[in-house]
Amino acid sequence: MKYVFGPVRSRRLGRSLGVDPVPLKTCNWNCVYCQLGRSRPMVATREAWVPAEDVVAEVRQTLEARGDGIDWITFAGSGEPTLHAQLGWMLASVKEMTEIPVAVITNGVLLHDPEVRAALRGVDAVLPSLDAGTDALYRKVVRPHPEATFERLVQGLTAFRQEFTGYLWVETMLIRGLNDDEAALEQLAHVLEPIAPNEIHLNVTVRPPSEPWVAPPEAAALDRAAEILGRVAPVVVPSGRGVFVLDEGRDPVEQILEVIERHPLPERVLSEGLAHLGEATRAALFAQLEATGRAQRVERQGEPSWVARSAFFS
Ligand code: SF4
């Protein structure tokens, strides 16, 4: 499969079938915490990055072959999905073919564009990002394309909330020493209030961040964030670990590649998911993974992680 991956077990969305409508790091942000490496170059134009018909055909084929037990179909993956010019058509086509709820994980900055808001209006959940309550901090955390301004992000989120009747779950990545102090959190709460999300999901880096200095907040800072942002909406705190589940019927190397090309994972997490295979088989699988030329092992947060070969992590 080229555009569909998983299902992966997601803390927020249960067994989630991923749909990836853009090539690796097609993004208008270059977040310091990005699990996909650096955006080189950043992209701000909406284009038909991959054939929309092929994406929809893969979703249909996957649902026919192994659609049981999927909780959500989630558009996300290698970059910013709203940069695909035919996202609205793809989402509508998938909604027509199944009762399974559809979610879009987005940085949200293109929601200022009425066409993008219309594209997302019919889905069941949208998960935009908001990591900062000021322009200066926003630029430090997500290092946006010049067109992807903080003002546009906030305007777009506010306008979308007024039009969208589904679930709006704001994602906030907390980074130690950057956006986890009380003043930054109060400013964020202030900006979030009129947006009125249904939930706020606090995240910490459990996958290798783009920048090696990025670290998760102390437990006390996480508690403080939950308390301050909890005044705006119910807060979901991170579980602190990723999960990899092997589907016994399919090639394990291909399955690992499908996941790590969109959601890089610490080797520890992969090893837990492969524990039943024994140490020698696991080591052989990691060697095969490297031999495909599609994966690389990088050191982040004091441990090795597996990421796409083409991602920039150096
Ligand atoms: S985390 Fe998402 S929005 Fe940020 S650079 Fe990576 S793909 Fe883009």
PDB file of C-alpha atoms and ligand atoms in Angstrom, residues 25 27 29-31 33-34 36 39 79-80 107, ligand 1:
ATOM      1  CA  LYS A  25       7.473  16.411   4.765  1.00  0.00           C
ATOM      2  CA  CYS A  27       4.507  20.872   5.132  1.00  0.00           C
ATOM      3  CA  TRP A  29       5.624  24.247   9.258  1.00  0.00           C
ATOM      4  CA  ASN A  30       9.041  22.993  10.384  1.00  0.00           C
ATOM      5  CA  CYS A  31       8.252  22.085  13.990  1.00  0.00           C
ATOM      6  CA  TYR A  33       9.371  18.505  17.649  1.00  0.00           C
ATOM      7  CA  CYS A  34       8.467  17.003  14.251  1.00  0.00           C
ATOM      8  CA  LEU A  36       9.480  13.266  10.512  1.00  0.00           C
ATOM      9  CA  SER A  39      10.985  20.279   6.323  1.00  0.00           C
ATOM     10  CA  GLY A  79       3.112  16.037   6.207  1.00  0.00           C
ATOM     11  CA  GLU A  80       0.207  18.474   6.220  1.00  0.00           C
ATOM     12  CA  ASN A 107      -1.617  21.815  11.815  1.00  0.00           C
TER      13      ASN A 107
HETATM   14  S1  SF4 B   1       4.816  18.075  13.180  1.00  0.00           S
HETATM   15 FE1  SF4 B   1       3.280  18.130  11.540  1.00  0.00          FE
HETATM   16  S2  SF4 B   1       3.003  20.318  11.199  1.00  0.00           S
HETATM   17 FE2  SF4 B   1       4.915  20.120  12.307  1.00  0.00          FE
HETATM   18  S3  SF4 B   1       6.518  20.011  10.716  1.00  0.00           S
HETATM   19 FE3  SF4 B   1       5.914  17.910  11.230  1.00  0.00          FE
HETATM   20  S4  SF4 B   1       4.382  17.369   9.721  1.00  0.00           S
HETATM   21 FE4  SF4 B   1       4.549  19.605   9.723  1.00  0.00          FE
END
